[in-house]
mmCIF file of N, CA and C in Angstrom:
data_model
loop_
_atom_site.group_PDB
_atom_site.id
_atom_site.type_symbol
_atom_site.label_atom_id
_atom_site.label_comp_id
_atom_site.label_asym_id
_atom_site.label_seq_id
_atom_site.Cartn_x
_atom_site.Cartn_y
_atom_site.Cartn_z
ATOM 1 N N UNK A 1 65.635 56.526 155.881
ATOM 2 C CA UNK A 1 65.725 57.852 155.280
ATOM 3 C C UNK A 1 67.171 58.139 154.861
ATOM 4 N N UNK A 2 67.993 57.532 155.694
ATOM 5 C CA UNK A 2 69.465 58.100 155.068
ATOM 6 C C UNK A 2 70.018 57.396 154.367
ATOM 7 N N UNK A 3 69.497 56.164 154.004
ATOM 8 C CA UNK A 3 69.863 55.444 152.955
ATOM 9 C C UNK A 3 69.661 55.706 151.871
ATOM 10 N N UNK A 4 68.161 56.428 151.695
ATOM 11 C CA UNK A 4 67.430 57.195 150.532
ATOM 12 C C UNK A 4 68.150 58.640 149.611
ATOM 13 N N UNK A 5 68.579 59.165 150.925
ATOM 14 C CA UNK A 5 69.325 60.211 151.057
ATOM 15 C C UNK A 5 71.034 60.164 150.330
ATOM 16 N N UNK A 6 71.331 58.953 150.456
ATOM 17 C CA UNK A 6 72.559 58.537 149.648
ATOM 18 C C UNK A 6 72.322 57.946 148.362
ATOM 19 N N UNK A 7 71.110 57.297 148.277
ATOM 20 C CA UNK A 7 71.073 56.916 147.065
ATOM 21 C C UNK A 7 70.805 58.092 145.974
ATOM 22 N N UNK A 8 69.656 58.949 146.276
ATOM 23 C CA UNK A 8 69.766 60.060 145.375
ATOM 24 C C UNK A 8 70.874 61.164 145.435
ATOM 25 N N UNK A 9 71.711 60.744 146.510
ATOM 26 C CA UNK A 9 73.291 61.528 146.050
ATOM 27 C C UNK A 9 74.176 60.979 144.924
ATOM 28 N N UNK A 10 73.994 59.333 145.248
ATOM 29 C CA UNK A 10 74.777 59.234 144.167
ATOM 30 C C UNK A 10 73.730 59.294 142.713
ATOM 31 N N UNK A 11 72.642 59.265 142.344
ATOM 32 C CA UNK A 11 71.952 59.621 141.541
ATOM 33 C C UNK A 11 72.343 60.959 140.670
ATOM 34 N N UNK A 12 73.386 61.774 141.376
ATOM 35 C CA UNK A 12 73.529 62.755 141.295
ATOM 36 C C UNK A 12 72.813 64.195 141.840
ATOM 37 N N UNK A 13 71.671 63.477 142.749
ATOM 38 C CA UNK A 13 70.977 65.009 143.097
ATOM 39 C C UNK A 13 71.362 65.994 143.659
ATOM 40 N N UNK A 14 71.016 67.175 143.865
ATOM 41 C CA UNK A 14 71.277 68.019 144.490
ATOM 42 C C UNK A 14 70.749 68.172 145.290
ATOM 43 N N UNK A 15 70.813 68.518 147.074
ATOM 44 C CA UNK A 15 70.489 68.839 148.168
ATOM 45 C C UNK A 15 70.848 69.524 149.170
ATOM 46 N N UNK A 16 70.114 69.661 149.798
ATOM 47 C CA UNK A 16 70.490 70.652 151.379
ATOM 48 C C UNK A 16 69.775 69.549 151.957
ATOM 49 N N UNK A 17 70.416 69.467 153.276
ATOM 50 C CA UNK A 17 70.381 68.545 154.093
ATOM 51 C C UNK A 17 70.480 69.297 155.712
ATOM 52 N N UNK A 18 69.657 69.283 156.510
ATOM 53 C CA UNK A 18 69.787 69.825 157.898
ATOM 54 C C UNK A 18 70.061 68.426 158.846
ATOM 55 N N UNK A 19 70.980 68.024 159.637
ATOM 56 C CA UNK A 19 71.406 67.112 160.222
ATOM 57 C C UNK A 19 72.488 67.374 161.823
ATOM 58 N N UNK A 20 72.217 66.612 162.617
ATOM 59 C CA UNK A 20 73.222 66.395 163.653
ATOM 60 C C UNK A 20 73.914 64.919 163.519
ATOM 61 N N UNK A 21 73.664 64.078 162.576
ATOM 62 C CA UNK A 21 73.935 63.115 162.089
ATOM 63 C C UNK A 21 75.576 62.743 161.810
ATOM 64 N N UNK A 22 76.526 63.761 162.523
ATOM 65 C CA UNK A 22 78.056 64.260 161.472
ATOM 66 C C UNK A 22 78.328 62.462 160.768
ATOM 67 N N UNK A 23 78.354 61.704 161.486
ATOM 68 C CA UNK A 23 78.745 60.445 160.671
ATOM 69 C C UNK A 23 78.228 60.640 159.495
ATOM 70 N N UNK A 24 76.718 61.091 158.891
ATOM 71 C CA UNK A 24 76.382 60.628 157.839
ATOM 72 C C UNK A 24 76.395 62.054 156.726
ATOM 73 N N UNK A 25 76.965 62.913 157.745
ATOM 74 C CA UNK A 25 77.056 64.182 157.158
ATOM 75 C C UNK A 25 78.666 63.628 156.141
ATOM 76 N N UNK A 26 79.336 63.344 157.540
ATOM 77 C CA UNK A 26 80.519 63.092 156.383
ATOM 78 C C UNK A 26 80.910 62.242 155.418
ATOM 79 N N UNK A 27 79.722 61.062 155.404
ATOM 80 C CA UNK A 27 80.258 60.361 154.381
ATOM 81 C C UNK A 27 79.405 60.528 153.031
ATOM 82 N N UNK A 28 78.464 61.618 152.921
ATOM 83 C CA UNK A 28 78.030 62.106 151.923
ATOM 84 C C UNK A 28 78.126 63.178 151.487
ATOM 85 N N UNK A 29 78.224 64.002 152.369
ATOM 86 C CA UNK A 29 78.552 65.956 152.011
ATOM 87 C C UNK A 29 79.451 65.768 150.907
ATOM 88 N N UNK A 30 79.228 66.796 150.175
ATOM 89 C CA UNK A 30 80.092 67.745 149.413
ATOM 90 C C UNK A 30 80.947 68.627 150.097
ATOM 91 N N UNK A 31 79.763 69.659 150.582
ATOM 92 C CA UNK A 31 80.052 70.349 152.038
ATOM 93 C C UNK A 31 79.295 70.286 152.976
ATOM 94 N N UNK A 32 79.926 71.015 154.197
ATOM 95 C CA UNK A 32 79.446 71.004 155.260
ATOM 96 C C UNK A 32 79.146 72.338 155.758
ATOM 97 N N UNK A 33 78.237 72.724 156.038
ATOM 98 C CA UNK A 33 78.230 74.234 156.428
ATOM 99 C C UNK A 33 77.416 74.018 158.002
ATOM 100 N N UNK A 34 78.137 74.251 159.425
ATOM 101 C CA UNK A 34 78.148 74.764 160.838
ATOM 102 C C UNK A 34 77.621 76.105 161.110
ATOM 103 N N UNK A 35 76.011 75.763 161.504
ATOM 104 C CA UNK A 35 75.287 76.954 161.446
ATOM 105 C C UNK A 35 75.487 77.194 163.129
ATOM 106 N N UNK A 36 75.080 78.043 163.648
ATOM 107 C CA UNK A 36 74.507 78.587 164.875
ATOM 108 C C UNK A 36 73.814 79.869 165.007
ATOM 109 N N UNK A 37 72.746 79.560 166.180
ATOM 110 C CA UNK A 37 71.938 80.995 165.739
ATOM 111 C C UNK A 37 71.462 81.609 164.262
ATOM 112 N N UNK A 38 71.544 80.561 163.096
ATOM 113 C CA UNK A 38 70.838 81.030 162.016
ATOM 114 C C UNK A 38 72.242 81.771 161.086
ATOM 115 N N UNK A 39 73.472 81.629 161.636
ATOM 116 C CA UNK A 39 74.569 82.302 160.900
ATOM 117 C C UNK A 39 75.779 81.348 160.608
ATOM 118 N N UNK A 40 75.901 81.069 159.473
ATOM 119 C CA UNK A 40 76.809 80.059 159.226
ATOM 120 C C UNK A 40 78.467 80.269 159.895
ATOM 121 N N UNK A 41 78.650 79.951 160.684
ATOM 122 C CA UNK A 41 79.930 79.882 160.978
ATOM 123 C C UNK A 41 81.096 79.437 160.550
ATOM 124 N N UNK A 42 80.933 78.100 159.672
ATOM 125 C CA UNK A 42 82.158 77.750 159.233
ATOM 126 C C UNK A 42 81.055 76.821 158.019
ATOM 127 N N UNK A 43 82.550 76.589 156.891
ATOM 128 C CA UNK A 43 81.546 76.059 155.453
ATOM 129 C C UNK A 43 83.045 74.894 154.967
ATOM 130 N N UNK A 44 82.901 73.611 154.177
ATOM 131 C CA UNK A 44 84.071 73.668 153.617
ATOM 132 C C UNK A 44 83.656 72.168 154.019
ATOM 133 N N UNK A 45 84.913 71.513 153.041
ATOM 134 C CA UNK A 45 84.679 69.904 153.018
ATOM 135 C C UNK A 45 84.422 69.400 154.676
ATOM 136 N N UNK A 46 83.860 68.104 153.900
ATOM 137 C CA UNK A 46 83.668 67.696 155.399
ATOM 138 C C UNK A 46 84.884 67.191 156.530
ATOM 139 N N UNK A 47 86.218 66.557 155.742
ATOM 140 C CA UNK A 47 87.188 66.358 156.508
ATOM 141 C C UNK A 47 87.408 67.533 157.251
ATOM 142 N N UNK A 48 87.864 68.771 156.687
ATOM 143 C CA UNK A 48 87.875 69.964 157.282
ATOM 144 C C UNK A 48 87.128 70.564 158.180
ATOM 145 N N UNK A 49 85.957 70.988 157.906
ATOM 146 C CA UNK A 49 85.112 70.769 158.969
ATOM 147 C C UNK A 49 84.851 70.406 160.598
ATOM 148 N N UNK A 50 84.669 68.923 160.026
ATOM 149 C CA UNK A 50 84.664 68.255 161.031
ATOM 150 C C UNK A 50 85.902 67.567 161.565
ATOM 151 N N UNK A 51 86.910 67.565 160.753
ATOM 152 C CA UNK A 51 88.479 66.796 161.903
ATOM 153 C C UNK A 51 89.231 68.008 162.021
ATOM 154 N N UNK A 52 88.675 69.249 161.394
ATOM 155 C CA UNK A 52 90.142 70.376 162.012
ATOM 156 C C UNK A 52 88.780 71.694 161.615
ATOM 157 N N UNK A 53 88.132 71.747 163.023
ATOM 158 C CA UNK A 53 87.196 72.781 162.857
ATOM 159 C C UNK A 53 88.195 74.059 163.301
ATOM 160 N N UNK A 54 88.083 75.299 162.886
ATOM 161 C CA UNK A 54 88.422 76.463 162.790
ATOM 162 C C UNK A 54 87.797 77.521 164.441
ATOM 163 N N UNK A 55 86.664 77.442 164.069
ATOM 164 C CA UNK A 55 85.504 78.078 164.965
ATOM 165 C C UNK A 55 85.584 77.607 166.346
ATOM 166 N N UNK A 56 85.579 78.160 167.832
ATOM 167 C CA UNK A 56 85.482 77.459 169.171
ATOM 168 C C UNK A 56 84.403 77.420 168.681
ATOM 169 N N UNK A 57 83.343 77.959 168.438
ATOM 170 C CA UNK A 57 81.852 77.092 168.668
ATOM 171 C C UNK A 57 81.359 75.860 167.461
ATOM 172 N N UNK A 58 82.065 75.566 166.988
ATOM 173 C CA UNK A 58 82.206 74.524 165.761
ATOM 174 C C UNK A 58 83.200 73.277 166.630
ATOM 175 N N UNK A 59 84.060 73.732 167.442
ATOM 176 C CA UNK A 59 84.933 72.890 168.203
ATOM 177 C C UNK A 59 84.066 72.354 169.364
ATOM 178 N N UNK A 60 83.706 73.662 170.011
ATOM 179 C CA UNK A 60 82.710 73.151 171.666
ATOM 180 C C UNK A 60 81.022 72.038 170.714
ATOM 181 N N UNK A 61 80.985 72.297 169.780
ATOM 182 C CA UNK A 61 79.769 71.179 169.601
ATOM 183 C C UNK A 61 80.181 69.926 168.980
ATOM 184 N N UNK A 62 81.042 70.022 167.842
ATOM 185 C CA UNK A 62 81.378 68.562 167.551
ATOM 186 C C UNK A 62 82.227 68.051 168.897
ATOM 187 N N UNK A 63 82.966 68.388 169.828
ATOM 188 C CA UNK A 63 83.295 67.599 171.210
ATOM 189 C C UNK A 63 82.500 67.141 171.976
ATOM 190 N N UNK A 64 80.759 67.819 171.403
ATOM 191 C CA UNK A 64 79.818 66.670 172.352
ATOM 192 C C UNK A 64 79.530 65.913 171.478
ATOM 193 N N UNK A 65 79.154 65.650 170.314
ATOM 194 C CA UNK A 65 78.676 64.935 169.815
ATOM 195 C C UNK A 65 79.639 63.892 168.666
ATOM 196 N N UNK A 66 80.734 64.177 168.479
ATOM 197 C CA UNK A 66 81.329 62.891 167.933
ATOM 198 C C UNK A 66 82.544 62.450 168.806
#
């Protein structure tokens, strides 16, 4: 599936993507948008994002999982 998922990126498609995947978030995002509770907390490239998150609760979850 996430191979599929890259190929029609570079196809050019457009998508929304729901994932805990961050590896594969970041090497395809455009952006990244860090939901919780249904309210986006933080939005913005994926380097950003994910190597210099803004948000403690954007910080306390990517420290479990990458």
């Amino acid at each position: 599936v996430l191979t599929l998922v890259a190929d029609l990126k570079a196809d050019g498609m457009t998508m929304l993507v729901a994932t805990h995947e961050m590896g594969f978030a970041r090497e395809v995002a455009d952006t990244v948008a860090f939901m919780d509770a249904g309210v986006v907390v933080e939005s913005g490239p994926p380097a950003e994002v994910l190597d210099r998150p803004q948000s403690p609760r954007t910080q306390t979850f990517l420290s479990k999982v990458i």
